[in-house]
Amino acid sequence: MKSYIQEHIDDFLEKNQNKGRLLIKCPDQPGIVSAMSLFLKKNGANIIESNQFTTDHEGGTFFIRMEFECPDLQEKGQVLKEQFEDIADKFSMDWEIHFLHDVKKTAIFVSKELHCLRELLLEWQSGDLMTDIVVVISNHEECREIVESFNIPFYYIPANKDIRKEVEEKQLQLLRDYDVELIVLARYMQILTPEFVAAHKAQIINIHHSFLPAFIGANPHKRAFERGVKLIGATAHYVTNDLDEGPIIEQDIIRVNHRDNVEDLKKKGRSVERSVLARGVKWALEDRLIVYENKTIVL
């Protein structure tokens, strides 16, 4: 299975080997776009896509994502980074350059419920999630068969609050061993420690099975049922040390009514969770997300 997926990756690399993405966050001021455009022009690059946003054109914060194509980018990449430092210093930029020939490596964490994992694997199989899923880690055995059918390394690491530190040491070592750049919690029902989160700041995406900020924490469908809601939803967000309070990436909803019991809500909610998480992960892989305070800017 993975050899088939590798064909998608190889095709992507062939078509995009000379493409890069430049993400910027800085104080809004005149000349930013001009300086970036001139920099790319001087290096023989052509701008393919550009999206920008400012919180306020007078004294606000400016965000921009530029995708560009540049001949011989694999050889020029490090030089571009070094040369851009002068512009970044001039405009007080927080910035990143990503090269599409460096396909991101992703790890998926999952517990017993597998619907989000299945969605991610199917999107990956079809080539719609351009990443290398290098490892799946679970505190249950339920997903072993499906993961290994994709020839992805699977690690079963039992976890509970009493052995959390020991468990996370093993997990963190696996993430280092596989050079993981993005972690997806696909219904992984364990709380991560501050040390784990700090080691992967703005690199951990979680799916919460409610429309945050409503029904934070456990059993949201039961509490939604008791409240008699007419809408339920799901939220993909970055993980922080505050439970379910991290920057929101994507959300969606579905209508429910008085005839739906708790199990009905869970069943309807799963379809929303799958699509919301897949979109959020896709945007992260496409370098469309910039964290600003406790929000995300999606460009």
PDB file of C-alpha atoms in Angstrom:
ATOM      1  CA  MET A   1       0.000   0.000   0.000  1.00  0.00           C
ATOM      2  CA  LYS A   2       2.706   2.484   0.906  1.00  0.00           C
ATOM      3  CA  SER A   3       4.475   1.957  -2.436  1.00  0.00           C
ATOM      4  CA  TYR A   4       1.241   3.075  -4.142  1.00  0.00           C
ATOM      5  CA  ILE A   5       1.117   6.182  -1.948  1.00  0.00           C
ATOM      6  CA  GLN A   6       4.786   6.791  -2.647  1.00  0.00           C
ATOM      7  CA  GLU A   7       3.856   7.217  -6.300  1.00  0.00           C
ATOM      8  CA  HIS A   8       1.676  10.190  -5.302  1.00  0.00           C
ATOM      9  CA  ILE A   9       4.553  11.661  -3.305  1.00  0.00           C
ATOM     10  CA  ASP A  10       7.055  11.131  -6.117  1.00  0.00           C
ATOM     11  CA  ASP A  11       4.689  12.753  -8.625  1.00  0.00           C
ATOM     12  CA  PHE A  12       4.196  15.719  -6.275  1.00  0.00           C
ATOM     13  CA  LEU A  13       7.950  16.117  -5.825  1.00  0.00           C
ATOM     14  CA  GLU A  14       8.561  16.019  -9.575  1.00  0.00           C
ATOM     15  CA  LYS A  15       5.977  18.745 -10.207  1.00  0.00           C
ATOM     16  CA  ASN A  16       6.912  20.933  -7.237  1.00  0.00           C
ATOM     17  CA  GLN A  17      10.642  20.497  -6.755  1.00  0.00           C
ATOM     18  CA  ASN A  18      11.277  24.188  -7.468  1.00  0.00           C
ATOM     19  CA  LYS A  19       8.407  25.632  -5.421  1.00  0.00           C
ATOM     20  CA  GLY A  20       8.482  27.246  -2.014  1.00  0.00           C
ATOM     21  CA  ARG A  21       6.207  29.040   0.444  1.00  0.00           C
ATOM     22  CA  LEU A  22       7.034  32.159   2.416  1.00  0.00           C
ATOM     23  CA  LEU A  23       4.976  32.936   5.539  1.00  0.00           C
ATOM     24  CA  ILE A  24       5.266  36.267   7.319  1.00  0.00           C
ATOM     25  CA  LYS A  25       3.880  37.869  10.480  1.00  0.00           C
ATOM     26  CA  CYS A  26       5.029  41.400  11.340  1.00  0.00           C
ATOM     27  CA  PRO A  27       3.880  44.915  12.281  1.00  0.00           C
ATOM     28  CA  ASP A  28       1.878  46.407   9.416  1.00  0.00           C
ATOM     29  CA  GLN A  29       3.798  49.126   7.563  1.00  0.00           C
ATOM     30  CA  PRO A  30       4.406  50.311   4.001  1.00  0.00           C
ATOM     31  CA  GLY A  31       6.791  48.398   1.753  1.00  0.00           C
ATOM     32  CA  ILE A  32       6.441  44.828   3.006  1.00  0.00           C
ATOM     33  CA  VAL A  33       4.933  43.306  -0.126  1.00  0.00           C
ATOM     34  CA  SER A  34       7.235  45.337  -2.345  1.00  0.00           C
ATOM     35  CA  ALA A  35      10.347  44.161  -0.483  1.00  0.00           C
ATOM     36  CA  MET A  36       9.266  40.513  -0.631  1.00  0.00           C
ATOM     37  CA  SER A  37       8.400  40.729  -4.328  1.00  0.00           C
ATOM     38  CA  LEU A  38      11.705  42.390  -5.206  1.00  0.00           C
ATOM     39  CA  PHE A  39      13.604  39.801  -3.193  1.00  0.00           C
ATOM     40  CA  LEU A  40      11.961  36.956  -5.096  1.00  0.00           C
ATOM     41  CA  LYS A  41      12.440  38.730  -8.441  1.00  0.00           C
ATOM     42  CA  LYS A  42      16.167  39.220  -7.783  1.00  0.00           C
ATOM     43  CA  ASN A  43      16.468  35.491  -7.197  1.00  0.00           C
ATOM     44  CA  GLY A  44      14.647  34.610 -10.406  1.00  0.00           C
ATOM     45  CA  ALA A  45      11.487  33.475  -8.623  1.00  0.00           C
ATOM     46  CA  ASN A  46       7.943  33.833  -9.937  1.00  0.00           C
ATOM     47  CA  ILE A  47       5.055  34.398  -7.494  1.00  0.00           C
ATOM     48  CA  ILE A  48       2.338  31.759  -8.015  1.00  0.00           C
ATOM     49  CA  GLU A  49      -0.058  32.670  -5.207  1.00  0.00           C
ATOM     50  CA  SER A  50      -0.250  35.457  -2.644  1.00  0.00           C
ATOM     51  CA  ASN A  51      -2.691  35.917   0.238  1.00  0.00           C
ATOM     52  CA  GLN A  52      -2.478  38.629   2.870  1.00  0.00           C
ATOM     53  CA  PHE A  53      -4.386  40.028   5.846  1.00  0.00           C
ATOM     54  CA  THR A  54      -3.947  42.812   8.371  1.00  0.00           C
ATOM     55  CA  THR A  55      -5.655  43.252  11.719  1.00  0.00           C
ATOM     56  CA  ASP A  56      -5.504  47.030  11.166  1.00  0.00           C
ATOM     57  CA  HIS A  57      -3.753  48.954   8.404  1.00  0.00           C
ATOM     58  CA  GLU A  58      -2.663  51.521  11.001  1.00  0.00           C
ATOM     59  CA  GLY A  59      -0.584  49.872  13.695  1.00  0.00           C
ATOM     60  CA  GLY A  60      -1.952  46.366  13.223  1.00  0.00           C
ATOM     61  CA  THR A  61      -0.293  43.036  12.532  1.00  0.00           C
ATOM     62  CA  PHE A  62       0.271  41.983   8.920  1.00  0.00           C
ATOM     63  CA  PHE A  63       0.210  38.399   7.625  1.00  0.00           C
ATOM     64  CA  ILE A  64       1.113  37.077   4.193  1.00  0.00           C
ATOM     65  CA  ARG A  65       1.621  33.734   2.493  1.00  0.00           C
ATOM     66  CA  MET A  66       3.437  33.723  -0.836  1.00  0.00           C
ATOM     67  CA  GLU A  67       3.945  30.620  -2.941  1.00  0.00           C
ATOM     68  CA  PHE A  68       6.661  30.920  -5.536  1.00  0.00           C
ATOM     69  CA  GLU A  69       8.641  28.958  -8.115  1.00  0.00           C
ATOM     70  CA  CYS A  70      12.376  29.382  -8.454  1.00  0.00           C
ATOM     71  CA  PRO A  71      14.767  27.504 -10.766  1.00  0.00           C
ATOM     72  CA  ASP A  72      17.223  25.201  -8.976  1.00  0.00           C
ATOM     73  CA  LEU A  73      15.509  25.811  -5.655  1.00  0.00           C
ATOM     74  CA  GLN A  74      16.995  22.738  -4.013  1.00  0.00           C
ATOM     75  CA  GLU A  75      20.469  24.220  -4.521  1.00  0.00           C
ATOM     76  CA  LYS A  76      19.440  27.818  -3.738  1.00  0.00           C
ATOM     77  CA  GLY A  77      17.292  27.140  -0.690  1.00  0.00           C
ATOM     78  CA  GLN A  78      19.796  27.804   2.078  1.00  0.00           C
ATOM     79  CA  VAL A  79      21.113  30.905   0.326  1.00  0.00           C
ATOM     80  CA  LEU A  80      17.569  32.298   0.045  1.00  0.00           C
ATOM     81  CA  LYS A  81      17.072  31.849   3.783  1.00  0.00           C
ATOM     82  CA  GLU A  82      20.325  33.635   4.578  1.00  0.00           C
ATOM     83  CA  GLN A  83      19.612  36.508   2.183  1.00  0.00           C
ATOM     84  CA  PHE A  84      16.095  37.035   3.512  1.00  0.00           C
ATOM     85  CA  GLU A  85      17.387  37.742   7.023  1.00  0.00           C
ATOM     86  CA  ASP A  86      18.087  41.404   6.132  1.00  0.00           C
ATOM     87  CA  ILE A  87      14.491  41.993   5.026  1.00  0.00           C
ATOM     88  CA  ALA A  88      13.148  40.146   8.046  1.00  0.00           C
ATOM     89  CA  ASP A  89      15.219  42.306  10.404  1.00  0.00           C
ATOM     90  CA  LYS A  90      14.160  45.528   8.658  1.00  0.00           C
ATOM     91  CA  PHE A  91      10.438  44.778   9.070  1.00  0.00           C
ATOM     92  CA  SER A  92      10.664  42.869  12.419  1.00  0.00           C
ATOM     93  CA  MET A  93       9.257  39.733  10.805  1.00  0.00           C
ATOM     94  CA  ASP A  94       8.442  36.350  12.246  1.00  0.00           C
ATOM     95  CA  TRP A  95       8.945  34.281   9.126  1.00  0.00           C
ATOM     96  CA  GLU A  96       9.274  30.816   7.663  1.00  0.00           C
ATOM     97  CA  ILE A  97      10.311  29.497   4.257  1.00  0.00           C
ATOM     98  CA  HIS A  98       9.092  26.020   3.352  1.00  0.00           C
ATOM     99  CA  PHE A  99      10.318  24.115   0.321  1.00  0.00           C
ATOM    100  CA  LEU A 100       7.877  21.716  -1.288  1.00  0.00           C
ATOM    101  CA  HIS A 101      10.654  19.214  -2.009  1.00  0.00           C
ATOM    102  CA  ASP A 102      10.780  18.667   1.777  1.00  0.00           C
ATOM    103  CA  VAL A 103       7.588  16.648   2.313  1.00  0.00           C
ATOM    104  CA  LYS A 104       6.496  16.909   5.938  1.00  0.00           C
ATOM    105  CA  LYS A 105       6.605  13.823   8.156  1.00  0.00           C
ATOM    106  CA  THR A 106       3.450  13.223  10.178  1.00  0.00           C
ATOM    107  CA  ALA A 107       2.604  11.071  13.206  1.00  0.00           C
ATOM    108  CA  ILE A 108      -0.950  10.123  14.140  1.00  0.00           C
ATOM    109  CA  PHE A 109      -2.040   9.394  17.713  1.00  0.00           C
ATOM    110  CA  VAL A 110      -5.321   7.517  18.173  1.00  0.00           C
ATOM    111  CA  SER A 111      -7.259   5.596  20.846  1.00  0.00           C
ATOM    112  CA  LYS A 112     -10.292   3.345  20.296  1.00  0.00           C
ATOM    113  CA  GLU A 113     -12.428   5.397  17.906  1.00  0.00           C
ATOM    114  CA  LEU A 114     -11.003   5.035  14.410  1.00  0.00           C
ATOM    115  CA  HIS A 115     -13.217   7.165  12.159  1.00  0.00           C
ATOM    116  CA  CYS A 116     -10.812  10.114  12.043  1.00  0.00           C
ATOM    117  CA  LEU A 117      -7.819   7.835  11.475  1.00  0.00           C
ATOM    118  CA  ARG A 118      -9.613   6.110   8.590  1.00  0.00           C
ATOM    119  CA  GLU A 119     -10.456   9.458   6.996  1.00  0.00           C
ATOM    120  CA  LEU A 120      -6.867  10.651   7.195  1.00  0.00           C
ATOM    121  CA  LEU A 121      -5.530   7.415   5.723  1.00  0.00           C
ATOM    122  CA  LEU A 122      -8.015   7.509   2.845  1.00  0.00           C
ATOM    123  CA  GLU A 123      -7.213  11.156   2.095  1.00  0.00           C
ATOM    124  CA  TRP A 124      -3.530  10.252   2.222  1.00  0.00           C
ATOM    125  CA  GLN A 125      -4.033   7.235  -0.045  1.00  0.00           C
ATOM    126  CA  SER A 126      -5.780   9.416  -2.628  1.00  0.00           C
ATOM    127  CA  GLY A 127      -2.940  11.955  -2.611  1.00  0.00           C
ATOM    128  CA  ASP A 128      -5.053  14.728  -1.064  1.00  0.00           C
ATOM    129  CA  LEU A 129      -2.915  14.875   2.091  1.00  0.00           C
ATOM    130  CA  MET A 130       0.600  15.474   0.852  1.00  0.00           C
ATOM    131  CA  THR A 131       2.697  14.137   3.681  1.00  0.00           C
ATOM    132  CA  ASP A 132       4.641  11.085   4.735  1.00  0.00           C
ATOM    133  CA  ILE A 133       2.718   9.395   7.561  1.00  0.00           C
ATOM    134  CA  VAL A 134       5.707   7.777   9.220  1.00  0.00           C
ATOM    135  CA  VAL A 135       4.177   6.346  12.410  1.00  0.00           C
ATOM    136  CA  VAL A 136       0.890   5.729  14.217  1.00  0.00           C
ATOM    137  CA  ILE A 137       0.908   5.528  18.014  1.00  0.00           C
ATOM    138  CA  SER A 138      -1.999   4.243  20.086  1.00  0.00           C
ATOM    139  CA  ASN A 139      -2.869   3.334  23.650  1.00  0.00           C
ATOM    140  CA  HIS A 140      -5.128   0.568  22.277  1.00  0.00           C
ATOM    141  CA  GLU A 141      -4.695  -2.262  19.780  1.00  0.00           C
ATOM    142  CA  GLU A 142      -7.898  -1.631  17.788  1.00  0.00           C
ATOM    143  CA  CYS A 143      -6.225   0.181  14.897  1.00  0.00           C
ATOM    144  CA  ARG A 144      -3.229  -2.116  14.395  1.00  0.00           C
ATOM    145  CA  GLU A 145      -4.738  -4.027  11.477  1.00  0.00           C
ATOM    146  CA  ILE A 146      -5.767  -1.000   9.431  1.00  0.00           C
ATOM    147  CA  VAL A 147      -2.482   0.821  10.085  1.00  0.00           C
ATOM    148  CA  GLU A 148      -0.325  -2.149   9.158  1.00  0.00           C
ATOM    149  CA  SER A 149      -2.410  -2.694   6.002  1.00  0.00           C
ATOM    150  CA  PHE A 150      -0.943   0.647   4.864  1.00  0.00           C
ATOM    151  CA  ASN A 151       2.572  -0.549   5.803  1.00  0.00           C
ATOM    152  CA  ILE A 152       2.869   2.218   8.373  1.00  0.00           C
ATOM    153  CA  PRO A 153       4.841   1.449  11.565  1.00  0.00           C
ATOM    154  CA  PHE A 154       2.425   0.989  14.493  1.00  0.00           C
ATOM    155  CA  TYR A 155       3.316   1.293  18.162  1.00  0.00           C
ATOM    156  CA  TYR A 156       1.018   0.198  20.966  1.00  0.00           C
ATOM    157  CA  ILE A 157       1.897   2.070  24.147  1.00  0.00           C
ATOM    158  CA  PRO A 158      -0.635   1.628  26.984  1.00  0.00           C
ATOM    159  CA  ALA A 159      -1.256   4.932  28.725  1.00  0.00           C
ATOM    160  CA  ASN A 160      -2.980   6.294  31.781  1.00  0.00           C
ATOM    161  CA  LYS A 161      -2.431   9.213  34.146  1.00  0.00           C
ATOM    162  CA  ASP A 162      -0.324   7.135  36.559  1.00  0.00           C
ATOM    163  CA  ILE A 163       2.389   6.329  33.972  1.00  0.00           C
ATOM    164  CA  ARG A 164       2.025   9.403  31.778  1.00  0.00           C
ATOM    165  CA  LYS A 165       5.629  10.568  32.118  1.00  0.00           C
ATOM    166  CA  GLU A 166       7.055   7.162  31.206  1.00  0.00           C
ATOM    167  CA  VAL A 167       4.662   6.847  28.264  1.00  0.00           C
ATOM    168  CA  GLU A 168       5.506  10.277  26.897  1.00  0.00           C
ATOM    169  CA  GLU A 169       9.233   9.590  27.091  1.00  0.00           C
ATOM    170  CA  LYS A 170       8.676   6.642  24.738  1.00  0.00           C
ATOM    171  CA  GLN A 171       6.439   8.698  22.470  1.00  0.00           C
ATOM    172  CA  LEU A 172       8.846  11.616  22.299  1.00  0.00           C
ATOM    173  CA  GLN A 173      11.692   9.281  21.434  1.00  0.00           C
ATOM    174  CA  LEU A 174       9.647   7.806  18.572  1.00  0.00           C
ATOM    175  CA  LEU A 175       8.889  11.298  17.286  1.00  0.00           C
ATOM    176  CA  ARG A 176      12.600  12.066  17.283  1.00  0.00           C
ATOM    177  CA  ASP A 177      13.470   8.757  15.645  1.00  0.00           C
ATOM    178  CA  TYR A 178      11.025   9.424  12.804  1.00  0.00           C
ATOM    179  CA  ASP A 179      11.854  13.165  12.479  1.00  0.00           C
ATOM    180  CA  VAL A 180       8.177  14.047  12.910  1.00  0.00           C
ATOM    181  CA  GLU A 181       7.131  17.612  12.037  1.00  0.00           C
ATOM    182  CA  LEU A 182       3.354  17.386  12.530  1.00  0.00           C
ATOM    183  CA  ILE A 183       1.394  15.435  15.164  1.00  0.00           C
ATOM    184  CA  VAL A 184      -2.298  14.707  14.658  1.00  0.00           C
ATOM    185  CA  LEU A 185      -4.455  13.598  17.582  1.00  0.00           C
ATOM    186  CA  ALA A 186      -7.164  11.650  15.741  1.00  0.00           C
ATOM    187  CA  ARG A 187      -9.367  11.077  18.808  1.00  0.00           C
ATOM    188  CA  TYR A 188      -6.439  10.306  21.111  1.00  0.00           C
ATOM    189  CA  MET A 189      -8.155  10.344  24.491  1.00  0.00           C
ATOM    190  CA  GLN A 190      -5.213  11.200  26.731  1.00  0.00           C
ATOM    191  CA  ILE A 191      -4.197  14.597  28.081  1.00  0.00           C
ATOM    192  CA  LEU A 192      -0.672  15.621  27.080  1.00  0.00           C
ATOM    193  CA  THR A 193       1.726  17.042  29.667  1.00  0.00           C
ATOM    194  CA  PRO A 194       3.109  20.597  29.415  1.00  0.00           C
ATOM    195  CA  GLU A 195       6.534  19.115  28.645  1.00  0.00           C
ATOM    196  CA  PHE A 196       5.168  17.214  25.637  1.00  0.00           C
ATOM    197  CA  VAL A 197       3.305  20.255  24.330  1.00  0.00           C
ATOM    198  CA  ALA A 198       6.342  22.512  24.792  1.00  0.00           C
ATOM    199  CA  ALA A 199       8.476  20.133  22.746  1.00  0.00           C
ATOM    200  CA  HIS A 200       6.094  20.532  19.773  1.00  0.00           C
ATOM    201  CA  LYS A 201       4.636  24.014  19.998  1.00  0.00           C
ATOM    202  CA  ALA A 202       2.083  24.709  17.222  1.00  0.00           C
ATOM    203  CA  GLN A 203       2.802  21.256  15.791  1.00  0.00           C
ATOM    204  CA  ILE A 204       0.001  19.265  17.461  1.00  0.00           C
ATOM    205  CA  ILE A 205      -3.501  19.317  15.952  1.00  0.00           C
ATOM    206  CA  ASN A 206      -6.409  17.870  17.910  1.00  0.00           C
ATOM    207  CA  ILE A 207     -10.019  17.177  16.940  1.00  0.00           C
ATOM    208  CA  HIS A 208     -12.555  17.954  19.658  1.00  0.00           C
ATOM    209  CA  HIS A 209     -16.002  16.464  19.299  1.00  0.00           C
ATOM    210  CA  SER A 210     -17.932  19.646  19.982  1.00  0.00           C
ATOM    211  CA  PHE A 211     -18.283  23.130  18.577  1.00  0.00           C
ATOM    212  CA  LEU A 212     -15.866  24.941  20.886  1.00  0.00           C
ATOM    213  CA  PRO A 213     -16.051  26.883  23.135  1.00  0.00           C
ATOM    214  CA  ALA A 214     -19.219  24.937  24.005  1.00  0.00           C
ATOM    215  CA  PHE A 215     -18.877  21.656  25.913  1.00  0.00           C
ATOM    216  CA  ILE A 216     -15.160  21.644  26.613  1.00  0.00           C
ATOM    217  CA  GLY A 217     -13.732  18.412  28.019  1.00  0.00           C
ATOM    218  CA  ALA A 218     -15.195  14.920  28.249  1.00  0.00           C
ATOM    219  CA  ASN A 219     -18.682  13.667  27.272  1.00  0.00           C
ATOM    220  CA  PRO A 220     -19.729  16.675  25.158  1.00  0.00           C
ATOM    221  CA  HIS A 221     -22.509  14.750  23.389  1.00  0.00           C
ATOM    222  CA  LYS A 222     -24.144  13.789  26.686  1.00  0.00           C
ATOM    223  CA  ARG A 223     -24.049  17.374  27.879  1.00  0.00           C
ATOM    224  CA  ALA A 224     -25.308  18.622  24.503  1.00  0.00           C
ATOM    225  CA  PHE A 225     -28.221  16.167  24.687  1.00  0.00           C
ATOM    226  CA  GLU A 226     -29.095  17.299  28.190  1.00  0.00           C
ATOM    227  CA  ARG A 227     -29.030  20.916  27.020  1.00  0.00           C
ATOM    228  CA  GLY A 228     -31.320  20.147  24.078  1.00  0.00           C
ATOM    229  CA  VAL A 229     -29.080  21.689  21.418  1.00  0.00           C
ATOM    230  CA  LYS A 230     -30.217  21.941  17.797  1.00  0.00           C
ATOM    231  CA  LEU A 231     -26.692  21.991  16.384  1.00  0.00           C
ATOM    232  CA  ILE A 232     -23.622  19.933  17.171  1.00  0.00           C
ATOM    233  CA  GLY A 233     -20.187  20.336  15.704  1.00  0.00           C
ATOM    234  CA  ALA A 234     -16.499  19.592  15.788  1.00  0.00           C
ATOM    235  CA  THR A 235     -13.378  21.702  16.178  1.00  0.00           C
ATOM    236  CA  ALA A 236      -9.834  21.171  14.955  1.00  0.00           C
ATOM    237  CA  HIS A 237      -7.391  23.183  17.062  1.00  0.00           C
ATOM    238  CA  TYR A 238      -3.769  23.408  18.064  1.00  0.00           C
ATOM    239  CA  VAL A 239      -2.970  21.853  21.424  1.00  0.00           C
ATOM    240  CA  THR A 240      -1.876  24.058  24.309  1.00  0.00           C
ATOM    241  CA  ASN A 241      -1.621  23.438  28.035  1.00  0.00           C
ATOM    242  CA  ASP A 242      -5.172  24.727  28.522  1.00  0.00           C
ATOM    243  CA  LEU A 243      -7.547  21.853  27.740  1.00  0.00           C
ATOM    244  CA  ASP A 244      -9.442  22.469  24.470  1.00  0.00           C
ATOM    245  CA  GLU A 245      -8.488  26.159  24.564  1.00  0.00           C
ATOM    246  CA  GLY A 246      -5.829  26.198  21.828  1.00  0.00           C
ATOM    247  CA  PRO A 247      -6.027  28.266  18.620  1.00  0.00           C
ATOM    248  CA  ILE A 248      -8.965  27.072  16.516  1.00  0.00           C
ATOM    249  CA  ILE A 249      -8.098  25.955  12.983  1.00  0.00           C
ATOM    250  CA  GLU A 250     -11.423  24.770  11.545  1.00  0.00           C
ATOM    251  CA  GLN A 251     -15.000  24.078  12.666  1.00  0.00           C
ATOM    252  CA  ASP A 252     -18.231  22.769  11.219  1.00  0.00           C
ATOM    253  CA  ILE A 253     -21.732  21.840  12.395  1.00  0.00           C
ATOM    254  CA  ILE A 254     -24.671  19.553  11.646  1.00  0.00           C
ATOM    255  CA  ARG A 255     -28.320  19.955  12.652  1.00  0.00           C
ATOM    256  CA  VAL A 256     -29.926  17.666  15.241  1.00  0.00           C
ATOM    257  CA  ASN A 257     -33.344  17.611  16.870  1.00  0.00           C
ATOM    258  CA  HIS A 258     -35.341  16.309  19.828  1.00  0.00           C
ATOM    259  CA  ARG A 259     -35.635  12.836  18.278  1.00  0.00           C
ATOM    260  CA  ASP A 260     -31.857  12.290  18.474  1.00  0.00           C
ATOM    261  CA  ASN A 261     -30.489  10.499  21.538  1.00  0.00           C
ATOM    262  CA  VAL A 262     -26.881  10.605  22.744  1.00  0.00           C
ATOM    263  CA  GLU A 263     -25.813   7.803  20.386  1.00  0.00           C
ATOM    264  CA  ASP A 264     -27.453   9.596  17.459  1.00  0.00           C
ATOM    265  CA  LEU A 265     -25.499  12.734  18.313  1.00  0.00           C
ATOM    266  CA  LYS A 266     -22.244  10.778  18.430  1.00  0.00           C
ATOM    267  CA  LYS A 267     -22.975   9.119  15.079  1.00  0.00           C
ATOM    268  CA  LYS A 268     -23.795  12.405  13.354  1.00  0.00           C
ATOM    269  CA  GLY A 269     -20.856  14.080  15.032  1.00  0.00           C
ATOM    270  CA  ARG A 270     -18.364  11.568  13.676  1.00  0.00           C
ATOM    271  CA  SER A 271     -18.957  12.626  10.082  1.00  0.00           C
ATOM    272  CA  VAL A 272     -18.269  16.249  11.013  1.00  0.00           C
ATOM    273  CA  GLU A 273     -15.159  15.314  12.987  1.00  0.00           C
ATOM    274  CA  ARG A 274     -13.691  13.443  10.007  1.00  0.00           C
ATOM    275  CA  SER A 275     -14.064  16.295   7.552  1.00  0.00           C
ATOM    276  CA  VAL A 276     -13.027  19.050   9.963  1.00  0.00           C
ATOM    277  CA  LEU A 277      -9.837  17.278  11.010  1.00  0.00           C
ATOM    278  CA  ALA A 278      -8.899  16.407   7.419  1.00  0.00           C
ATOM    279  CA  ARG A 279      -9.283  20.038   6.336  1.00  0.00           C
ATOM    280  CA  GLY A 280      -7.285  21.345   9.271  1.00  0.00           C
ATOM    281  CA  VAL A 281      -4.448  18.894   8.650  1.00  0.00           C
ATOM    282  CA  LYS A 282      -4.442  19.705   4.938  1.00  0.00           C
ATOM    283  CA  TRP A 283      -4.092  23.435   5.655  1.00  0.00           C
ATOM    284  CA  ALA A 284      -1.203  22.743   8.014  1.00  0.00           C
ATOM    285  CA  LEU A 285       0.545  20.629   5.378  1.00  0.00           C
ATOM    286  CA  GLU A 286       0.023  23.395   2.816  1.00  0.00           C
ATOM    287  CA  ASP A 287       1.565  25.970   5.202  1.00  0.00           C
ATOM    288  CA  ARG A 288      -1.651  28.014   5.338  1.00  0.00           C
ATOM    289  CA  LEU A 289      -1.756  28.487   9.120  1.00  0.00           C
ATOM    290  CA  ILE A 290      -0.173  31.270  11.153  1.00  0.00           C
ATOM    291  CA  VAL A 291      -0.794  31.366  14.906  1.00  0.00           C
ATOM    292  CA  TYR A 292      -1.623  34.829  16.214  1.00  0.00           C
ATOM    293  CA  GLU A 293      -2.284  35.202  19.950  1.00  0.00           C
ATOM    294  CA  ASN A 294      -4.883  32.458  20.581  1.00  0.00           C
ATOM    295  CA  LYS A 295      -6.186  32.450  17.019  1.00  0.00           C
ATOM    296  CA  THR A 296      -5.118  31.109  13.662  1.00  0.00           C
ATOM    297  CA  ILE A 297      -4.897  33.075  10.445  1.00  0.00           C
ATOM    298  CA  VAL A 298      -5.759  30.751   7.547  1.00  0.00           C
ATOM    299  CA  LEU A 299      -4.262  32.045   4.290  1.00  0.00           C
TER     300      LEU A 299
END
